[in-house]
Amino acid sequence: MCGSIPPSMSGTCGCIVNGHLYIFGGCCDDGQTNEHYSVNLHDGTFTWRKVNHRSGSPPSPRDKLSCWVHKGRMIYFGGYGHKLLSEINDPKSFTVDEASWAEDIFWGWNNETHEFDPDRSSWTEPQTSGRSPAPRAAHASATIGSKGYVCGGRIKETRTSDVFCLDLNSWTWSEIAAPSGRSWHTLTSVSDSSLFMFGGLSVDCRPLSEGWIFNLETKGWTRMEHQYKDKPRLWHSACQGRDSDVIVFGGSHDYILLVDKGHCNDALVFQTQPYPLIRLCEDFIASHARMFQFQILRLPPKLRRAVQKRTSFFRTNRKSRNLFKTLE
């Protein structure tokens, strides 16, 4: 990659809008930042550029924030960072970290909502109504339709167990109950009416491997059984895959502030919905490709390519399992 390459950072916030990857905030060697970068993922040059705003005021420097995308605009919420004393206008929107300050600069958690319009390169701070979430960082967020959801997070020494919904058209907050408190987890939309939450760090600083499904219609949480109970994760990333699968990658399986044995480099795939019949057929044929090698060649081109792609997946998995058995 080339251009104005961002510095190495942690806790930054990324999203994709119209084929461009945008990252905002994060913590680098000099501390939290409020710089904004973007890169076109489709032009083949992969050139980073620094995003400069034409109007409005950007959020103060922060990391461990979250982002929603709605109508081509980016909406950022929360995070941990620093402000000048003169910039702290409302103690309800900025909770000071009493252990971190220097002269007239104070660090802390916020519950601010900021919107960036990439077409106008403008920042605005919408005025929200309803009961807003408490200031927090290291929370999780997801978008379904015109609703943005924020779940859990840390404020001071507490990890919250609440879920809030922000209507991104009316800017109205509403609150929803959630399972036990956590931070550094993920929340992923898997259908028009459900969210999948995975992992995180518990209130007692224990890495979690729990998976939960939230039904927006019943407002109920269901604990999901899965095969990765021995693979806790925190500070990982997650995204929706094919047929409502959720792919989890990276992160740590330790409470990294005390012990860090290295980051995880494997991908965990969670099936959150029943697979359609064509997916089941493709998987069966691909996992028995040797048995169906001549029949596969007679399939229509589109279906043949899909089966061959799945075949390579099962072949790779088989090689990995054989390698692990050899190492054992």
CSV table of C-alpha atoms in Angstrom, one decimal:
chain,number,residue,atom,x,y,z
A,1,MET,CA,0.0,0.0,0.0
A,2,CYS,CA,1.1,3.5,-0.6
A,3,GLY,CA,0.1,7.2,0.0
A,4,SER,CA,-0.5,8.7,3.4
A,5,ILE,CA,-0.3,5.4,5.2
A,6,PRO,CA,-1.7,5.6,8.8
A,7,PRO,CA,0.6,4.9,11.7
A,8,SER,CA,0.4,1.6,13.5
A,9,MET,CA,-2.6,1.8,15.9
A,10,SER,CA,-4.8,-0.2,18.2
A,11,GLY,CA,-8.5,0.4,19.0
A,12,THR,CA,-9.2,2.2,15.8
A,13,CYS,CA,-12.6,2.1,14.1
A,14,GLY,CA,-13.1,1.0,10.5
A,15,CYS,CA,-16.0,0.8,8.1
A,16,ILE,CA,-16.7,0.6,4.4
A,17,VAL,CA,-18.7,3.2,2.5
A,18,ASN,CA,-19.1,3.1,-1.3
A,19,GLY,CA,-16.1,0.9,-1.8
A,20,HIS,CA,-13.8,2.9,0.4
A,21,LEU,CA,-12.4,1.7,3.7
A,22,TYR,CA,-12.4,4.5,6.3
A,23,ILE,CA,-10.6,4.3,9.6
A,24,PHE,CA,-10.9,6.9,12.4
A,25,GLY,CA,-9.3,7.3,15.8
A,26,GLY,CA,-7.2,4.7,17.6
A,27,CYS,CA,-4.2,4.8,19.8
A,28,CYS,CA,-0.6,5.1,18.3
A,29,ASP,CA,2.8,5.6,19.9
A,30,ASP,CA,1.8,9.2,20.7
A,31,GLY,CA,-1.5,8.3,22.3
A,32,GLN,CA,-5.1,8.6,21.1
A,33,THR,CA,-5.7,10.3,17.8
A,34,ASN,CA,-8.7,11.8,15.9
A,35,GLU,CA,-7.2,11.5,12.4
A,36,HIS,CA,-9.2,10.1,9.6
A,37,TYR,CA,-7.9,8.0,6.7
A,38,SER,CA,-9.5,6.3,3.7
A,39,VAL,CA,-8.4,3.9,0.9
A,40,ASN,CA,-10.3,2.9,-2.3
A,41,LEU,CA,-10.6,-0.9,-2.3
A,42,HIS,CA,-11.6,-1.1,-6.0
A,43,ASP,CA,-9.2,1.0,-8.1
A,44,GLY,CA,-6.3,-1.4,-7.7
A,45,THR,CA,-3.8,1.1,-6.4
A,46,PHE,CA,-4.6,0.8,-2.7
A,47,THR,CA,-3.5,4.4,-2.0
A,48,TRP,CA,-4.2,5.7,1.5
A,49,ARG,CA,-5.2,9.4,1.8
A,50,LYS,CA,-5.7,11.5,4.9
A,51,VAL,CA,-9.3,12.8,5.1
A,52,ASN,CA,-9.6,16.5,5.7
A,53,HIS,CA,-12.9,18.0,6.8
A,54,ARG,CA,-14.3,21.2,5.2
A,55,SER,CA,-16.8,22.0,7.9
A,56,GLY,CA,-17.8,21.1,11.5
A,57,SER,CA,-15.6,19.9,14.3
A,58,PRO,CA,-14.2,16.4,14.4
A,59,PRO,CA,-14.5,14.4,17.7
A,60,SER,CA,-11.7,14.7,20.2
A,61,PRO,CA,-8.9,12.1,20.1
A,62,ARG,CA,-10.2,8.6,21.1
A,63,ASP,CA,-9.9,4.9,20.7
A,64,LYS,CA,-12.0,1.8,21.3
A,65,LEU,CA,-15.1,3.5,19.8
A,66,SER,CA,-17.7,2.1,17.4
A,67,CYS,CA,-19.3,3.1,14.1
A,68,TRP,CA,-22.5,2.7,12.2
A,69,VAL,CA,-23.0,3.3,8.5
A,70,HIS,CA,-26.4,4.8,7.4
A,71,LYS,CA,-27.3,6.5,4.1
A,72,GLY,CA,-23.7,6.7,3.1
A,73,ARG,CA,-22.7,8.5,6.3
A,74,MET,CA,-20.5,7.3,9.2
A,75,ILE,CA,-21.9,7.7,12.7
A,76,TYR,CA,-19.3,7.2,15.5
A,77,PHE,CA,-20.2,6.5,19.2
A,78,GLY,CA,-18.3,6.5,22.4
A,79,GLY,CA,-14.7,5.6,23.1
A,80,TYR,CA,-11.9,6.5,25.5
A,81,GLY,CA,-9.7,9.6,24.9
A,82,HIS,CA,-8.6,13.0,26.2
A,83,LYS,CA,-10.0,16.5,26.2
A,84,LEU,CA,-8.9,19.9,27.5
A,85,LEU,CA,-10.7,20.9,30.7
A,86,SER,CA,-12.4,23.7,28.8
A,87,GLU,CA,-13.8,21.2,26.3
A,88,ILE,CA,-15.7,19.2,29.0
A,89,ASN,CA,-19.0,20.9,28.9
A,90,ASP,CA,-21.3,18.1,30.2
A,91,PRO,CA,-20.1,15.6,32.9
A,92,LYS,CA,-22.9,13.2,31.8
A,93,SER,CA,-21.3,12.9,28.4
A,94,PHE,CA,-17.7,12.6,29.5
A,95,THR,CA,-16.6,10.6,32.6
A,96,VAL,CA,-13.2,11.5,33.8
A,97,ASP,CA,-10.6,8.8,34.4
A,98,GLU,CA,-9.4,10.0,37.8
A,99,ALA,CA,-6.1,8.0,37.3
A,100,SER,CA,-5.1,9.8,34.1
A,101,TRP,CA,-4.6,13.5,33.7
A,102,ALA,CA,-1.9,16.0,33.0
A,103,GLU,CA,-2.2,19.7,33.8
A,104,ASP,CA,-5.4,20.7,32.0
A,105,ILE,CA,-5.8,17.6,29.9
A,106,PHE,CA,-8.1,14.9,31.2
A,107,TRP,CA,-8.7,11.3,29.9
A,108,GLY,CA,-12.0,9.6,30.1
A,109,TRP,CA,-15.0,7.8,28.6
A,110,ASN,CA,-17.7,9.5,26.4
A,111,ASN,CA,-21.1,8.8,25.0
A,112,GLU,CA,-21.0,11.3,22.2
A,113,THR,CA,-22.5,10.7,18.8
A,114,HIS,CA,-20.7,12.2,15.8
A,115,GLU,CA,-21.7,12.0,12.1
A,116,PHE,CA,-19.3,12.3,9.1
A,117,ASP,CA,-20.6,12.9,5.6
A,118,PRO,CA,-17.9,11.8,3.1
A,119,ASP,CA,-19.6,13.6,0.2
A,120,ARG,CA,-19.4,17.0,1.9
A,121,SER,CA,-16.4,16.2,4.1
A,122,SER,CA,-18.4,17.6,7.1
A,123,TRP,CA,-18.7,16.7,10.7
A,124,THR,CA,-21.9,17.2,12.8
A,125,GLU,CA,-23.0,16.2,16.3
A,126,PRO,CA,-26.6,15.3,16.2
A,127,GLN,CA,-28.8,16.1,19.2
A,128,THR,CA,-30.3,12.8,20.4
A,129,SER,CA,-33.4,12.3,22.6
A,130,GLY,CA,-34.4,9.5,25.0
A,131,ARG,CA,-32.3,7.9,27.6
A,132,SER,CA,-28.8,7.7,26.2
A,133,PRO,CA,-26.2,5.1,27.1
A,134,ALA,CA,-23.6,5.9,29.8
A,135,PRO,CA,-20.2,6.9,28.5
A,136,ARG,CA,-18.2,3.7,27.6
A,137,ALA,CA,-15.4,2.3,25.4
A,138,ALA,CA,-14.5,-1.2,24.1
A,139,HIS,CA,-18.2,-1.8,23.4
A,140,ALA,CA,-19.7,-3.6,20.4
A,141,SER,CA,-22.1,-2.2,17.8
A,142,ALA,CA,-24.1,-3.3,14.8
A,143,THR,CA,-26.6,-1.9,12.3
A,144,ILE,CA,-29.9,-3.3,11.1
A,145,GLY,CA,-31.9,-1.1,8.7
A,146,SER,CA,-32.1,2.4,10.2
A,147,LYS,CA,-31.3,1.2,13.7
A,148,GLY,CA,-27.9,1.3,15.3
A,149,TYR,CA,-27.2,-1.0,18.3
A,150,VAL,CA,-24.6,-0.6,21.0
A,151,CYS,CA,-23.9,-3.4,23.5
A,152,GLY,CA,-21.8,-3.5,26.7
A,153,GLY,CA,-18.4,-1.8,27.1
A,154,ARG,CA,-16.3,-0.5,29.9
A,155,ILE,CA,-16.6,2.6,32.1
A,156,LYS,CA,-14.0,3.0,34.9
A,157,GLU,CA,-13.7,-0.5,36.4
A,158,THR,CA,-17.2,-1.6,35.4
A,159,ARG,CA,-18.3,-3.6,32.3
A,160,THR,CA,-21.9,-2.9,31.4
A,161,SER,CA,-24.6,-5.5,30.5
A,162,ASP,CA,-26.9,-3.1,28.6
A,163,VAL,CA,-28.0,-2.8,25.0
A,164,PHE,CA,-29.2,0.5,23.5
A,165,CYS,CA,-30.8,1.2,20.1
A,166,LEU,CA,-30.4,4.5,18.3
A,167,ASP,CA,-32.9,5.3,15.5
A,168,LEU,CA,-30.6,6.8,12.9
A,169,ASN,CA,-33.4,8.8,11.4
A,170,SER,CA,-35.0,10.4,14.4
A,171,TRP,CA,-31.9,10.2,16.7
A,172,THR,CA,-33.9,8.6,19.5
A,173,TRP,CA,-32.4,6.2,22.0
A,174,SER,CA,-34.1,3.2,23.6
A,175,GLU,CA,-32.8,0.6,26.0
A,176,ILE,CA,-32.8,-3.2,25.9
A,177,ALA,CA,-31.6,-5.7,28.5
A,178,ALA,CA,-28.6,-8.0,27.8
A,179,PRO,CA,-26.7,-11.0,29.2
A,180,SER,CA,-23.8,-10.5,31.7
A,181,GLY,CA,-21.5,-7.4,31.4
A,182,ARG,CA,-18.6,-7.5,29.1
A,183,SER,CA,-16.2,-5.5,26.9
A,184,TRP,CA,-14.0,-6.2,23.9
A,185,HIS,CA,-16.7,-8.4,22.4
A,186,THR,CA,-18.4,-8.3,19.0
A,187,LEU,CA,-22.0,-7.8,17.8
A,188,THR,CA,-23.0,-8.9,14.3
A,189,SER,CA,-26.3,-8.6,12.4
A,190,VAL,CA,-27.2,-12.0,11.0
A,191,SER,CA,-30.7,-11.3,9.7
A,192,ASP,CA,-33.3,-8.5,9.6
A,193,SER,CA,-34.4,-9.4,13.1
A,194,SER,CA,-31.4,-10.9,14.9
A,195,LEU,CA,-27.9,-10.1,16.2
A,196,PHE,CA,-25.1,-12.4,17.2
A,197,MET,CA,-22.8,-11.5,20.2
A,198,PHE,CA,-19.6,-13.4,20.8
A,199,GLY,CA,-16.8,-13.4,23.4
A,200,GLY,CA,-15.4,-10.5,25.3
A,201,LEU,CA,-14.0,-9.9,28.7
A,202,SER,CA,-16.3,-10.5,31.7
A,203,VAL,CA,-16.9,-8.3,34.7
A,204,ASP,CA,-14.4,-10.5,36.6
A,205,CYS,CA,-11.8,-10.1,33.8
A,206,ARG,CA,-12.4,-13.6,32.4
A,207,PRO,CA,-12.1,-14.2,28.6
A,208,LEU,CA,-15.4,-15.4,27.3
A,209,SER,CA,-16.4,-17.9,24.6
A,210,GLU,CA,-20.2,-17.5,24.9
A,211,GLY,CA,-22.3,-17.0,21.8
A,212,TRP,CA,-25.7,-15.3,22.1
A,213,ILE,CA,-28.5,-14.6,19.6
A,214,PHE,CA,-30.7,-11.6,20.2
A,215,ASN,CA,-34.2,-11.6,18.6
A,216,LEU,CA,-35.4,-8.0,17.9
A,217,GLU,CA,-39.0,-9.1,17.6
A,218,THR,CA,-39.3,-10.9,21.0
A,219,LYS,CA,-36.5,-8.8,22.7
A,220,GLY,CA,-35.1,-12.0,24.0
A,221,TRP,CA,-31.6,-13.5,24.2
A,222,THR,CA,-30.8,-17.2,23.5
A,223,ARG,CA,-27.5,-18.8,24.3
A,224,MET,CA,-26.2,-20.5,21.2
A,225,GLU,CA,-24.5,-23.9,21.4
A,226,HIS,CA,-21.3,-24.1,19.3
A,227,GLN,CA,-18.0,-26.0,18.9
A,228,TYR,CA,-15.7,-23.3,20.0
A,229,LYS,CA,-16.3,-23.3,23.8
A,230,ASP,CA,-12.5,-23.9,24.3
A,231,LYS,CA,-11.6,-20.8,22.2
A,232,PRO,CA,-12.4,-17.7,24.2
A,233,ARG,CA,-11.8,-14.4,22.4
A,234,LEU,CA,-11.6,-10.7,23.2
A,235,TRP,CA,-10.6,-7.7,21.1
A,236,HIS,CA,-11.3,-9.7,18.0
A,237,SER,CA,-13.2,-8.8,14.8
A,238,ALA,CA,-16.3,-10.4,13.3
A,239,CYS,CA,-18.3,-10.1,10.1
A,240,GLN,CA,-21.3,-11.7,8.5
A,241,GLY,CA,-20.5,-14.3,5.8
A,242,ARG,CA,-22.5,-16.4,3.5
A,243,ASP,CA,-25.9,-17.8,4.6
A,244,SER,CA,-25.8,-15.7,7.8
A,245,ASP,CA,-22.5,-17.4,9.0
A,246,VAL,CA,-20.4,-15.2,11.3
A,247,ILE,CA,-16.6,-15.3,10.8
A,248,VAL,CA,-14.5,-14.3,13.9
A,249,PHE,CA,-10.9,-13.6,13.4
A,250,GLY,CA,-7.9,-12.5,15.5
A,251,GLY,CA,-8.0,-11.1,19.0
A,252,SER,CA,-6.6,-12.7,22.1
A,253,HIS,CA,-7.6,-15.6,24.4
A,254,ASP,CA,-5.9,-14.0,27.4
A,255,TYR,CA,-6.7,-11.0,29.6
A,256,ILE,CA,-4.0,-9.1,27.7
A,257,LEU,CA,-3.4,-6.5,30.4
A,258,LEU,CA,-2.0,-9.2,32.7
A,259,VAL,CA,-1.0,-12.1,30.4
A,260,ASP,CA,-0.4,-12.0,26.6
A,261,LYS,CA,0.7,-15.3,25.0
A,262,GLY,CA,0.2,-13.9,21.6
A,263,HIS,CA,-2.7,-13.0,19.3
A,264,CYS,CA,-5.0,-15.6,17.7
A,265,ASN,CA,-4.5,-16.3,14.0
A,266,ASP,CA,-7.4,-18.7,13.3
A,267,ALA,CA,-10.9,-18.0,11.9
A,268,LEU,CA,-14.0,-19.3,13.7
A,269,VAL,CA,-17.1,-19.8,11.7
A,270,PHE,CA,-20.5,-19.8,13.5
A,271,GLN,CA,-23.6,-21.1,11.8
A,272,THR,CA,-26.5,-18.9,13.1
A,273,GLN,CA,-29.3,-20.0,10.7
A,274,PRO,CA,-30.3,-23.3,9.1
A,275,TYR,CA,-28.5,-23.6,5.7
A,276,PRO,CA,-30.6,-23.6,2.5
A,277,LEU,CA,-30.9,-26.9,0.6
A,278,ILE,CA,-28.5,-25.8,-2.2
A,279,ARG,CA,-25.8,-25.0,0.4
A,280,LEU,CA,-26.2,-28.5,2.0
A,281,CYS,CA,-26.0,-30.1,-1.4
A,282,GLU,CA,-22.9,-28.2,-2.4
A,283,ASP,CA,-21.1,-29.0,0.9
A,284,PHE,CA,-22.0,-32.7,0.6
A,285,ILE,CA,-20.7,-33.0,-3.0
A,286,ALA,CA,-17.6,-30.9,-2.2
A,287,SER,CA,-16.7,-32.9,0.9
A,288,HIS,CA,-16.9,-36.1,-1.3
A,289,ALA,CA,-15.3,-34.6,-4.4
A,290,ARG,CA,-13.4,-37.8,-5.3
A,291,MET,CA,-16.6,-39.8,-5.3
A,292,PHE,CA,-18.3,-37.2,-7.6
A,293,GLN,CA,-15.3,-36.1,-9.7
A,294,PHE,CA,-16.9,-37.0,-13.1
A,295,GLN,CA,-20.4,-35.7,-12.2
A,296,ILE,CA,-18.9,-32.3,-11.0
A,297,LEU,CA,-17.5,-31.7,-14.5
A,298,ARG,CA,-21.0,-32.1,-16.0
A,299,LEU,CA,-22.6,-29.4,-13.8
A,300,PRO,CA,-23.6,-26.0,-15.2
A,301,PRO,CA,-20.6,-23.6,-15.1
A,302,LYS,CA,-21.9,-21.4,-12.3
A,303,LEU,CA,-22.8,-24.4,-10.1
A,304,ARG,CA,-19.6,-26.2,-11.0
A,305,ARG,CA,-17.5,-23.1,-9.9
A,306,ALA,CA,-19.3,-22.9,-6.6
A,307,VAL,CA,-18.8,-26.6,-5.9
A,308,GLN,CA,-15.1,-26.4,-6.9
A,309,LYS,CA,-14.6,-23.5,-4.5
A,310,ARG,CA,-16.2,-25.4,-1.7
A,311,THR,CA,-14.0,-28.4,-2.6
A,312,SER,CA,-10.9,-26.3,-2.1
A,313,PHE,CA,-12.2,-25.3,1.3
A,314,PHE,CA,-12.8,-28.9,2.5
A,315,ARG,CA,-9.4,-30.0,1.0
A,316,THR,CA,-7.6,-27.2,3.0
A,317,ASN,CA,-9.4,-28.2,6.2
A,318,ARG,CA,-8.5,-31.8,5.7
A,319,LYS,CA,-4.8,-30.9,5.3
A,320,SER,CA,-4.9,-28.8,8.4
A,321,ARG,CA,-6.5,-31.7,10.5
A,322,ASN,CA,-3.8,-34.1,9.2
A,323,LEU,CA,-1.1,-31.6,10.1
A,324,PHE,CA,-2.4,-31.2,13.6
A,325,LYS,CA,-2.6,-35.0,14.0
A,326,THR,CA,1.1,-35.3,12.9
A,327,LEU,CA,2.2,-32.6,15.3
A,328,GLU,CA,0.4,-34.4,18.1
